[in-house]
Amino acid sequence: MPELPDVEGFRERLSATLPGRRIDSVEVRDSGVLRNASARALNRVLSGRRFEEPRRHGKWLLLPAEGPTLLVHSGMTGRPYYTSAGDGDRHDRVVITLDRGELHYADQRKLRGIWLVGDHEDDHEDNDDLDDMLGDQGPDALGLDRHVFTEILRRHRGALKPTLMDQSVIAGLGNLLVDEICWRARLNPKIRIAALDDSDIRQLHRAVTSVLRTAVRHGCVPGLRRWLTRVRDDPDPSCPRCGARVSRGRVGGRSTVWCPRCQPG
DNA sequence: ATCGTTGTTGCAAG
DNA sequence: ACTTGCAACAACGA
């Protein structure tokens, strides 16, 4: 599930509940989601601290807690959430008990998980750790300036879809989102960046902006009536815009759908 | 039972 | 240096 809109939804919900909550204890039910710290270290470092305002970069969720920061990357199936009622998810892997309510991390497949970045209050290099964990991330796709977007794209020679999905180029765009964006901009996902003119890139930026705005409002990439995403799993999909038979294939190693009429190669 | 998957990484090859 | 393809991670459903 999680691409930028999903993670932004996680962030918004946690933003309404988490800031100010004090951590009582950390219970790790499946250490398979811990990537760089033991359950004991997590509990020792976090206990007694209060969560602050959650942040997001691309598909990463950052949960600062008065010095240390909990990093969450949900992979394909992760879901961080707050509950005051003590209810849970079948795939809860970590439960953090707060002075009021609990923060849960549920994840069926455990492809990514949770990282802990240490306390660097008096450290002038306090972003180094964070950068190491997050890896090379381009600017966040949400609210990306058109001229910055143009300049970034112009640096690349590869195919459109793999470039847009590359988190070190632009952070946050995933498989469904990029198919939707290419379709909206009427550009074939396999087209070379070098073949795009200024007008194409302007269209592409408009598509990124409008698709993201709507998706963030829904907290996911929604299968709306006029969206390509609605038909991507149909047995015999037709283009919601022109009615042509939708093509399926693999681009950049990922399952891809496009309209051969709206998005000619 | 084998195949595929909305995410990322590391390695190899072009 | 850049781009592409593949295998791997893990668990589940078709």
PDB file of C-alpha atoms (C1' of nucleotides) in Angstrom:
ATOM      1  CA  MET A   1       0.000   0.000   0.000  1.00  0.00           C
ATOM      2  CA  PRO A   2       2.157   2.793   1.216  1.00  0.00           C
ATOM      3  CA  GLU A   3       3.281   5.432  -1.208  1.00  0.00           C
ATOM      4  CA  LEU A   4       3.531   9.111  -0.339  1.00  0.00           C
ATOM      5  CA  PRO A   5      -0.243   9.657   0.110  1.00  0.00           C
ATOM      6  CA  ASP A   6      -0.575   6.711   2.494  1.00  0.00           C
ATOM      7  CA  VAL A   7       2.413   7.812   4.562  1.00  0.00           C
ATOM      8  CA  GLU A   8       1.104  11.366   4.617  1.00  0.00           C
ATOM      9  CA  GLY A   9      -2.162   9.942   5.980  1.00  0.00           C
ATOM     10  CA  PHE A  10      -0.238   8.091   8.704  1.00  0.00           C
ATOM     11  CA  ARG A  11       1.549  11.335   9.541  1.00  0.00           C
ATOM     12  CA  GLU A  12      -1.625  13.393   9.704  1.00  0.00           C
ATOM     13  CA  ARG A  13      -3.371  10.932  11.999  1.00  0.00           C
ATOM     14  CA  LEU A  14      -0.357  10.648  14.276  1.00  0.00           C
ATOM     15  CA  SER A  15       0.048  14.403  14.252  1.00  0.00           C
ATOM     16  CA  ALA A  16      -3.393  14.675  15.830  1.00  0.00           C
ATOM     17  CA  THR A  17      -2.635  12.187  18.601  1.00  0.00           C
ATOM     18  CA  LEU A  18       1.072  11.673  19.255  1.00  0.00           C
ATOM     19  CA  PRO A  19       2.718  15.016  20.121  1.00  0.00           C
ATOM     20  CA  GLY A  20       3.150  15.342  23.876  1.00  0.00           C
ATOM     21  CA  ARG A  21       2.490  11.684  24.639  1.00  0.00           C
ATOM     22  CA  ARG A  22       5.107  10.176  26.960  1.00  0.00           C
ATOM     23  CA  ILE A  23       6.487   6.736  26.180  1.00  0.00           C
ATOM     24  CA  ASP A  24       6.020   4.224  28.995  1.00  0.00           C
ATOM     25  CA  SER A  25       7.459   1.131  27.358  1.00  0.00           C
ATOM     26  CA  VAL A  26       8.198  -0.531  24.046  1.00  0.00           C
ATOM     27  CA  GLU A  27       6.969  -4.053  23.429  1.00  0.00           C
ATOM     28  CA  VAL A  28       8.448  -5.828  20.417  1.00  0.00           C
ATOM     29  CA  ARG A  29       6.272  -8.759  19.321  1.00  0.00           C
ATOM     30  CA  ASP A  30       8.331  -9.548  16.221  1.00  0.00           C
ATOM     31  CA  SER A  31      11.912  -8.330  16.111  1.00  0.00           C
ATOM     32  CA  GLY A  32      11.874  -8.970  12.362  1.00  0.00           C
ATOM     33  CA  VAL A  33      10.838  -5.347  11.862  1.00  0.00           C
ATOM     34  CA  LEU A  34      13.759  -3.927  13.852  1.00  0.00           C
ATOM     35  CA  ARG A  35      16.547  -2.974  11.457  1.00  0.00           C
ATOM     36  CA  ASN A  36      19.261  -1.326  13.504  1.00  0.00           C
ATOM     37  CA  ALA A  37      18.393  -1.561  17.205  1.00  0.00           C
ATOM     38  CA  SER A  38      17.457  -4.298  19.642  1.00  0.00           C
ATOM     39  CA  ALA A  39      14.128  -4.378  21.443  1.00  0.00           C
ATOM     40  CA  ARG A  40      15.986  -3.628  24.660  1.00  0.00           C
ATOM     41  CA  ALA A  41      17.767  -0.609  23.176  1.00  0.00           C
ATOM     42  CA  LEU A  42      14.524   0.703  21.791  1.00  0.00           C
ATOM     43  CA  ASN A  43      12.846   0.465  25.168  1.00  0.00           C
ATOM     44  CA  ARG A  44      15.817   1.943  27.027  1.00  0.00           C
ATOM     45  CA  VAL A  45      16.313   4.894  24.691  1.00  0.00           C
ATOM     46  CA  LEU A  46      12.662   5.813  24.229  1.00  0.00           C
ATOM     47  CA  SER A  47      11.101   5.211  27.645  1.00  0.00           C
ATOM     48  CA  GLY A  48      10.300   8.436  29.461  1.00  0.00           C
ATOM     49  CA  ARG A  49      10.541  10.635  26.383  1.00  0.00           C
ATOM     50  CA  ARG A  50       7.693  12.441  24.727  1.00  0.00           C
ATOM     51  CA  PHE A  51       6.858  12.248  21.062  1.00  0.00           C
ATOM     52  CA  GLU A  52       7.008  15.478  19.120  1.00  0.00           C
ATOM     53  CA  GLU A  53       5.506  16.523  15.778  1.00  0.00           C
ATOM     54  CA  PRO A  54       5.719  13.684  13.213  1.00  0.00           C
ATOM     55  CA  ARG A  55       7.384  14.480   9.905  1.00  0.00           C
ATOM     56  CA  ARG A  56       7.569  12.790   6.532  1.00  0.00           C
ATOM     57  CA  HIS A  57      10.050  12.693   3.678  1.00  0.00           C
ATOM     58  CA  GLY A  58       9.003  10.688   0.650  1.00  0.00           C
ATOM     59  CA  LYS A  59       7.820   7.363   1.997  1.00  0.00           C
ATOM     60  CA  TRP A  60       9.661   7.770   5.302  1.00  0.00           C
ATOM     61  CA  LEU A  61       7.869   8.684   8.499  1.00  0.00           C
ATOM     62  CA  LEU A  62       9.961  10.400  11.167  1.00  0.00           C
ATOM     63  CA  LEU A  63       8.820  10.319  14.782  1.00  0.00           C
ATOM     64  CA  PRO A  64      11.124  12.508  16.884  1.00  0.00           C
ATOM     65  CA  ALA A  65      11.048  11.959  20.635  1.00  0.00           C
ATOM     66  CA  GLU A  66      13.093  14.603  22.461  1.00  0.00           C
ATOM     67  CA  GLY A  67      16.452  13.680  20.953  1.00  0.00           C
ATOM     68  CA  PRO A  68      16.183  10.213  19.432  1.00  0.00           C
ATOM     69  CA  THR A  69      13.972   9.738  16.402  1.00  0.00           C
ATOM     70  CA  LEU A  70      12.023   6.655  15.394  1.00  0.00           C
ATOM     71  CA  LEU A  71      12.112   6.121  11.635  1.00  0.00           C
ATOM     72  CA  VAL A  72       9.373   4.095   9.995  1.00  0.00           C
ATOM     73  CA  HIS A  73       9.438   2.779   6.459  1.00  0.00           C
ATOM     74  CA  SER A  74       6.287   0.787   5.821  1.00  0.00           C
ATOM     75  CA  GLY A  75       7.524  -1.172   2.808  1.00  0.00           C
ATOM     76  CA  MET A  76       4.538  -2.686   1.031  1.00  0.00           C
ATOM     77  CA  THR A  77       2.387  -3.618   4.013  1.00  0.00           C
ATOM     78  CA  GLY A  78       3.400  -1.559   7.040  1.00  0.00           C
ATOM     79  CA  ARG A  79       0.973   0.614   9.003  1.00  0.00           C
ATOM     80  CA  PRO A  80       1.820   2.771  12.017  1.00  0.00           C
ATOM     81  CA  TYR A  81      -1.225   3.915  13.952  1.00  0.00           C
ATOM     82  CA  TYR A  82      -2.370   5.297  17.276  1.00  0.00           C
ATOM     83  CA  THR A  83      -5.115   3.766  19.353  1.00  0.00           C
ATOM     84  CA  SER A  84      -6.623   4.958  22.578  1.00  0.00           C
ATOM     85  CA  ALA A  85      -8.976   2.015  22.844  1.00  0.00           C
ATOM     86  CA  GLY A  86      -6.297  -0.679  23.020  1.00  0.00           C
ATOM     87  CA  ASP A  87      -7.558  -2.396  19.887  1.00  0.00           C
ATOM     88  CA  GLY A  88      -5.069  -3.989  17.563  1.00  0.00           C
ATOM     89  CA  ASP A  89      -4.179  -5.470  14.231  1.00  0.00           C
ATOM     90  CA  ARG A  90      -3.545  -9.087  13.461  1.00  0.00           C
ATOM     91  CA  HIS A  91      -0.056  -8.145  12.269  1.00  0.00           C
ATOM     92  CA  ASP A  92       1.016  -5.835  15.110  1.00  0.00           C
ATOM     93  CA  ARG A  93       4.807  -6.164  15.404  1.00  0.00           C
ATOM     94  CA  VAL A  94       5.580  -3.375  17.872  1.00  0.00           C
ATOM     95  CA  VAL A  95       3.365  -1.812  20.525  1.00  0.00           C
ATOM     96  CA  ILE A  96       4.535   1.331  22.285  1.00  0.00           C
ATOM     97  CA  THR A  97       2.569   2.062  25.433  1.00  0.00           C
ATOM     98  CA  LEU A  98       2.090   5.772  26.054  1.00  0.00           C
ATOM     99  CA  ASP A  99       0.875   7.742  29.055  1.00  0.00           C
ATOM    100  CA  ARG A 100      -2.406   7.778  27.139  1.00  0.00           C
ATOM    101  CA  GLY A 101      -3.097   5.264  24.386  1.00  0.00           C
ATOM    102  CA  GLU A 102      -0.654   3.220  22.303  1.00  0.00           C
ATOM    103  CA  LEU A 103       1.359   3.557  19.134  1.00  0.00           C
ATOM    104  CA  HIS A 104       1.268   0.356  17.057  1.00  0.00           C
ATOM    105  CA  TYR A 105       3.262  -0.751  14.052  1.00  0.00           C
ATOM    106  CA  ALA A 106       1.523  -3.479  12.063  1.00  0.00           C
ATOM    107  CA  ASP A 107       3.228  -5.087   9.077  1.00  0.00           C
ATOM    108  CA  GLN A 108       2.245  -8.301   7.374  1.00  0.00           C
ATOM    109  CA  ARG A 109       5.267  -8.812   5.127  1.00  0.00           C
ATOM    110  CA  LYS A 110       8.016  -7.030   7.123  1.00  0.00           C
ATOM    111  CA  LEU A 111       9.862  -5.881   4.015  1.00  0.00           C
ATOM    112  CA  ARG A 112      11.121  -2.744   5.731  1.00  0.00           C
ATOM    113  CA  GLY A 113      10.371  -1.680   9.321  1.00  0.00           C
ATOM    114  CA  ILE A 114      11.667   0.540  12.116  1.00  0.00           C
ATOM    115  CA  TRP A 115      14.999   2.272  12.675  1.00  0.00           C
ATOM    116  CA  LEU A 116      16.214   4.234  15.672  1.00  0.00           C
ATOM    117  CA  VAL A 117      18.407   7.289  15.267  1.00  0.00           C
ATOM    118  CA  GLY A 118      20.281   8.234  18.397  1.00  0.00           C
ATOM    119  CA  ASP A 119      20.273  11.342  20.508  1.00  0.00           C
ATOM    120  CA  HIS A 120      22.414  14.098  19.023  1.00  0.00           C
ATOM    121  CA  GLU A 121      21.268  17.113  20.996  1.00  0.00           C
ATOM    122  CA  ASP A 122      24.737  18.665  21.244  1.00  0.00           C
ATOM    123  CA  ASP A 123      26.034  17.204  18.039  1.00  0.00           C
ATOM    124  CA  HIS A 124      26.538  19.545  15.151  1.00  0.00           C
ATOM    125  CA  GLU A 125      26.462  16.636  12.764  1.00  0.00           C
ATOM    126  CA  ASP A 126      23.109  15.454  13.975  1.00  0.00           C
ATOM    127  CA  ASN A 127      21.782  14.952  10.474  1.00  0.00           C
ATOM    128  CA  ASP A 128      24.434  12.489   9.414  1.00  0.00           C
ATOM    129  CA  ASP A 129      22.798   9.523  11.108  1.00  0.00           C
ATOM    130  CA  LEU A 130      19.459  10.388   9.623  1.00  0.00           C
ATOM    131  CA  ASP A 131      20.935  10.713   6.154  1.00  0.00           C
ATOM    132  CA  ASP A 132      22.609   7.333   6.496  1.00  0.00           C
ATOM    133  CA  MET A 133      19.362   5.645   7.434  1.00  0.00           C
ATOM    134  CA  LEU A 134      17.184   7.322   4.850  1.00  0.00           C
ATOM    135  CA  GLY A 135      19.698   6.850   2.067  1.00  0.00           C
ATOM    136  CA  ASP A 136      19.905   9.209  -0.864  1.00  0.00           C
ATOM    137  CA  GLN A 137      16.535  10.938  -1.074  1.00  0.00           C
ATOM    138  CA  GLY A 138      15.563  13.498  -3.664  1.00  0.00           C
ATOM    139  CA  PRO A 139      13.253  16.378  -2.768  1.00  0.00           C
ATOM    140  CA  ASP A 140       9.791  15.404  -1.564  1.00  0.00           C
ATOM    141  CA  ALA A 141       7.312  15.037  -4.396  1.00  0.00           C
ATOM    142  CA  LEU A 142       4.571  16.941  -2.556  1.00  0.00           C
ATOM    143  CA  GLY A 143       4.694  20.635  -3.404  1.00  0.00           C
ATOM    144  CA  LEU A 144       7.737  20.243  -5.630  1.00  0.00           C
ATOM    145  CA  ASP A 145       8.428  23.482  -7.479  1.00  0.00           C
ATOM    146  CA  ARG A 146       8.010  23.243 -11.251  1.00  0.00           C
ATOM    147  CA  HIS A 147      11.414  24.674 -12.058  1.00  0.00           C
ATOM    148  CA  VAL A 148      13.173  22.415  -9.600  1.00  0.00           C
ATOM    149  CA  PHE A 149      11.209  19.487 -11.057  1.00  0.00           C
ATOM    150  CA  THR A 150      12.275  20.432 -14.595  1.00  0.00           C
ATOM    151  CA  GLU A 151      15.888  20.876 -13.618  1.00  0.00           C
ATOM    152  CA  ILE A 152      15.989  17.502 -11.846  1.00  0.00           C
ATOM    153  CA  LEU A 153      14.385  15.612 -14.727  1.00  0.00           C
ATOM    154  CA  ARG A 154      16.718  17.199 -17.254  1.00  0.00           C
ATOM    155  CA  ARG A 155      19.650  15.605 -15.448  1.00  0.00           C
ATOM    156  CA  HIS A 156      18.438  12.116 -16.371  1.00  0.00           C
ATOM    157  CA  ARG A 157      18.501  10.138 -19.613  1.00  0.00           C
ATOM    158  CA  GLY A 158      16.581   7.000 -18.707  1.00  0.00           C
ATOM    159  CA  ALA A 159      12.958   5.968 -19.190  1.00  0.00           C
ATOM    160  CA  LEU A 160      10.253   8.141 -17.624  1.00  0.00           C
ATOM    161  CA  LYS A 161       8.684   5.692 -15.192  1.00  0.00           C
ATOM    162  CA  PRO A 162      11.839   4.263 -13.606  1.00  0.00           C
ATOM    163  CA  THR A 163      13.191   7.798 -13.192  1.00  0.00           C
ATOM    164  CA  LEU A 164      10.038   9.058 -11.475  1.00  0.00           C
ATOM    165  CA  MET A 165      10.080   6.020  -9.186  1.00  0.00           C
ATOM    166  CA  ASP A 166      13.717   6.502  -8.223  1.00  0.00           C
ATOM    167  CA  GLN A 167      13.616   7.815  -4.641  1.00  0.00           C
ATOM    168  CA  SER A 168      17.008   9.464  -5.041  1.00  0.00           C
ATOM    169  CA  VAL A 169      15.599  11.577  -7.876  1.00  0.00           C
ATOM    170  CA  ILE A 170      12.228  12.498  -6.329  1.00  0.00           C
ATOM    171  CA  ALA A 171      11.036  11.050  -3.028  1.00  0.00           C
ATOM    172  CA  GLY A 172       7.576   9.583  -2.583  1.00  0.00           C
ATOM    173  CA  LEU A 173       6.299   8.336  -5.943  1.00  0.00           C
ATOM    174  CA  GLY A 174       5.472   4.609  -6.140  1.00  0.00           C
ATOM    175  CA  ASN A 175       4.224   2.215  -8.770  1.00  0.00           C
ATOM    176  CA  LEU A 176       0.501   3.086  -8.813  1.00  0.00           C
ATOM    177  CA  LEU A 177       1.084   6.803  -8.486  1.00  0.00           C
ATOM    178  CA  VAL A 178       3.546   6.926 -11.365  1.00  0.00           C
ATOM    179  CA  ASP A 179       1.230   4.998 -13.701  1.00  0.00           C
ATOM    180  CA  GLU A 180      -1.563   7.404 -12.804  1.00  0.00           C
ATOM    181  CA  ILE A 181       0.687  10.424 -13.357  1.00  0.00           C
ATOM    182  CA  CYS A 182       1.990   9.241 -16.741  1.00  0.00           C
ATOM    183  CA  TRP A 183      -1.565   8.517 -17.867  1.00  0.00           C
ATOM    184  CA  ARG A 184      -2.788  11.920 -16.719  1.00  0.00           C
ATOM    185  CA  ALA A 185       0.087  13.607 -18.567  1.00  0.00           C
ATOM    186  CA  ARG A 186      -0.550  11.425 -21.644  1.00  0.00           C
ATOM    187  CA  LEU A 187       3.055  10.245 -21.672  1.00  0.00           C
ATOM    188  CA  ASN A 188       4.172   6.680 -22.296  1.00  0.00           C
ATOM    189  CA  PRO A 189       5.952   5.292 -19.204  1.00  0.00           C
ATOM    190  CA  LYS A 190       8.773   3.973 -21.410  1.00  0.00           C
ATOM    191  CA  ILE A 191       9.502   7.258 -23.138  1.00  0.00           C
ATOM    192  CA  ARG A 192      13.041   8.613 -22.688  1.00  0.00           C
ATOM    193  CA  ILE A 193      13.326  11.706 -20.535  1.00  0.00           C
ATOM    194  CA  ALA A 194      15.531  13.163 -23.268  1.00  0.00           C
ATOM    195  CA  ALA A 195      12.582  12.966 -25.675  1.00  0.00           C
ATOM    196  CA  LEU A 196      10.404  15.250 -23.527  1.00  0.00           C
ATOM    197  CA  ASP A 197      10.034  18.888 -24.501  1.00  0.00           C
ATOM    198  CA  ASP A 198       9.265  21.753 -22.126  1.00  0.00           C
ATOM    199  CA  SER A 199       5.549  21.400 -22.668  1.00  0.00           C
ATOM    200  CA  ASP A 200       5.668  17.678 -21.798  1.00  0.00           C
ATOM    201  CA  ILE A 201       7.504  18.413 -18.585  1.00  0.00           C
ATOM    202  CA  ARG A 202       5.027  21.133 -17.701  1.00  0.00           C
ATOM    203  CA  GLN A 203       2.191  18.640 -18.246  1.00  0.00           C
ATOM    204  CA  LEU A 204       4.024  16.093 -16.158  1.00  0.00           C
ATOM    205  CA  HIS A 205       4.456  18.541 -13.301  1.00  0.00           C
ATOM    206  CA  ARG A 206       0.761  19.424 -13.425  1.00  0.00           C
ATOM    207  CA  ALA A 207      -0.063  15.719 -13.310  1.00  0.00           C
ATOM    208  CA  VAL A 208       2.227  15.100 -10.335  1.00  0.00           C
ATOM    209  CA  THR A 209       0.676  18.024  -8.484  1.00  0.00           C
ATOM    210  CA  SER A 210      -2.963  17.227  -9.150  1.00  0.00           C
ATOM    211  CA  VAL A 211      -2.699  13.444  -8.723  1.00  0.00           C
ATOM    212  CA  LEU A 212      -0.795  13.878  -5.460  1.00  0.00           C
ATOM    213  CA  ARG A 213      -3.190  16.478  -4.100  1.00  0.00           C
ATOM    214  CA  THR A 214      -6.190  14.214  -4.659  1.00  0.00           C
ATOM    215  CA  ALA A 215      -4.405  11.095  -3.435  1.00  0.00           C
ATOM    216  CA  VAL A 216      -3.251  12.812  -0.250  1.00  0.00           C
ATOM    217  CA  ARG A 217      -6.834  13.911   0.392  1.00  0.00           C
ATOM    218  CA  HIS A 218      -7.855  10.243   0.197  1.00  0.00           C
ATOM    219  CA  GLY A 219      -4.844   8.906   2.101  1.00  0.00           C
ATOM    220  CA  CYS A 220      -4.124   6.466  -0.722  1.00  0.00           C
ATOM    221  CA  VAL A 221      -4.075   6.258  -4.507  1.00  0.00           C
ATOM    222  CA  PRO A 222      -7.850   6.067  -4.945  1.00  0.00           C
ATOM    223  CA  GLY A 223      -9.660   4.110  -7.634  1.00  0.00           C
ATOM    224  CA  LEU A 224     -11.826   7.046  -8.647  1.00  0.00           C
ATOM    225  CA  ARG A 225     -14.163   6.846 -11.614  1.00  0.00           C
ATOM    226  CA  ARG A 226     -11.893   8.928 -13.865  1.00  0.00           C
ATOM    227  CA  TRP A 227      -8.646   7.359 -12.683  1.00  0.00           C
ATOM    228  CA  LEU A 228      -6.554   4.726 -14.384  1.00  0.00           C
ATOM    229  CA  THR A 229      -5.968   3.094 -11.005  1.00  0.00           C
ATOM    230  CA  ARG A 230      -9.620   2.056 -10.894  1.00  0.00           C
ATOM    231  CA  VAL A 231      -9.180  -0.343 -13.818  1.00  0.00           C
ATOM    232  CA  ARG A 232      -5.648  -1.594 -13.289  1.00  0.00           C
ATOM    233  CA  ASP A 233      -6.779  -4.900 -11.828  1.00  0.00           C
ATOM    234  CA  ASP A 234      -9.736  -5.444 -14.140  1.00  0.00           C
ATOM    235  CA  PRO A 235      -9.519  -8.618 -16.212  1.00  0.00           C
ATOM    236  CA  ASP A 236     -10.105  -6.633 -19.406  1.00  0.00           C
ATOM    237  CA  PRO A 237      -9.489  -2.960 -18.567  1.00  0.00           C
ATOM    238  CA  SER A 238     -10.467  -0.061 -20.798  1.00  0.00           C
ATOM    239  CA  CYS A 239      -9.191   3.505 -20.561  1.00  0.00           C
ATOM    240  CA  PRO A 240     -11.475   5.670 -18.365  1.00  0.00           C
ATOM    241  CA  ARG A 241     -10.732   8.606 -20.677  1.00  0.00           C
ATOM    242  CA  CYS A 242     -10.992   7.238 -24.217  1.00  0.00           C
ATOM    243  CA  GLY A 243     -12.303   3.700 -23.854  1.00  0.00           C
ATOM    244  CA  ALA A 244      -9.394   2.015 -25.652  1.00  0.00           C
ATOM    245  CA  ARG A 245      -8.135  -1.305 -24.379  1.00  0.00           C
ATOM    246  CA  VAL A 246      -5.508  -0.660 -21.693  1.00  0.00           C
ATOM    247  CA  SER A 247      -2.073  -2.243 -22.148  1.00  0.00           C
ATOM    248  CA  ARG A 248      -0.249  -4.159 -19.465  1.00  0.00           C
ATOM    249  CA  GLY A 249       3.412  -4.930 -19.189  1.00  0.00           C
ATOM    250  CA  ARG A 250       6.531  -4.490 -17.136  1.00  0.00           C
ATOM    251  CA  VAL A 251       8.499  -1.272 -17.081  1.00  0.00           C
ATOM    252  CA  GLY A 252      11.544  -0.926 -14.873  1.00  0.00           C
ATOM    253  CA  GLY A 253      10.765  -4.340 -13.462  1.00  0.00           C
ATOM    254  CA  ARG A 254       7.353  -3.256 -12.170  1.00  0.00           C
ATOM    255  CA  SER A 255       3.841  -4.130 -13.322  1.00  0.00           C
ATOM    256  CA  THR A 256       2.637  -1.261 -15.471  1.00  0.00           C
ATOM    257  CA  VAL A 257      -0.620  -0.239 -17.130  1.00  0.00           C
ATOM    258  CA  TRP A 258      -1.043   2.443 -19.796  1.00  0.00           C
ATOM    259  CA  CYS A 259      -3.407   3.481 -22.555  1.00  0.00           C
ATOM    260  CA  PRO A 260      -1.868   2.882 -25.992  1.00  0.00           C
ATOM    261  CA  ARG A 261      -4.133   5.562 -27.501  1.00  0.00           C
ATOM    262  CA  CYS A 262      -3.628   8.324 -24.883  1.00  0.00           C
ATOM    263  CA  GLN A 263      -0.001   7.420 -24.266  1.00  0.00           C
ATOM    264  CA  PRO A 264       1.488   6.306 -27.591  1.00  0.00           C
ATOM    265  CA  GLY A 265       5.069   5.086 -27.576  1.00  0.00           C
TER     266      GLY A 265
ATOM    267  C1'  DA B   1       1.873 -25.589  -6.266  1.00  0.00           C
ATOM    268  C1'  DT B   2       3.791 -21.954  -8.635  1.00  0.00           C
ATOM    269  C1'  DC B   3       3.223 -17.132  -9.622  1.00  0.00           C
ATOM    270  C1'  DG B   4       2.811 -12.312  -8.544  1.00  0.00           C
ATOM    271  C1'  DT B   5       3.035  -8.224  -5.380  1.00  0.00           C
ATOM    272  C1'  DT B   6       1.425  -0.672  -4.398  1.00  0.00           C
ATOM    273  C1'  DG B   7       8.926  -1.129  -1.593  1.00  0.00           C
ATOM    274  C1'  DT B   8      14.085  -1.114  -1.375  1.00  0.00           C
ATOM    275  C1'  DT B   9      18.807  -2.841  -1.850  1.00  0.00           C
ATOM    276  C1'  DG B  10      22.927  -4.904  -3.795  1.00  0.00           C
ATOM    277  C1'  DC B  11      25.210  -6.796  -7.527  1.00  0.00           C
ATOM    278  C1'  DA B  12      26.264  -7.494 -12.392  1.00  0.00           C
ATOM    279  C1'  DA B  13      26.259  -6.238 -16.997  1.00  0.00           C
ATOM    280  C1'  DG B  14      25.510  -3.215 -20.928  1.00  0.00           C
TER     281       DG B  14
ATOM    282  C1'  DA C   1      29.080   7.534 -14.389  1.00  0.00           C
ATOM    283  C1'  DC C   2      24.518   6.074 -15.747  1.00  0.00           C
ATOM    284  C1'  DT C   3      20.956   2.728 -16.706  1.00  0.00           C
ATOM    285  C1'  DT C   4      18.735  -1.764 -16.600  1.00  0.00           C
ATOM    286  C1'  DG C   5      17.720  -6.392 -14.946  1.00  0.00           C
ATOM    287  C1'  DC C   6      17.611  -9.754 -11.432  1.00  0.00           C
ATOM    288  C1'  DA C   7      17.531 -11.897  -6.976  1.00  0.00           C
ATOM    289  C1'  DA C   8      16.462 -11.283  -2.319  1.00  0.00           C
ATOM    290  C1'  DC C   9      13.746  -9.893   1.685  1.00  0.00           C
ATOM    291  C1'  DA C  10       8.595 -12.135   3.710  1.00  0.00           C
ATOM    292  C1'  DA C  11       3.916 -13.505   3.707  1.00  0.00           C
ATOM    293  C1'  DC C  12      -0.204 -14.199   1.554  1.00  0.00           C
ATOM    294  C1'  DG C  13      -3.747 -14.994  -1.985  1.00  0.00           C
ATOM    295  C1'  DA C  14      -5.051 -16.492  -6.682  1.00  0.00           C
TER     296       DA C  14
END
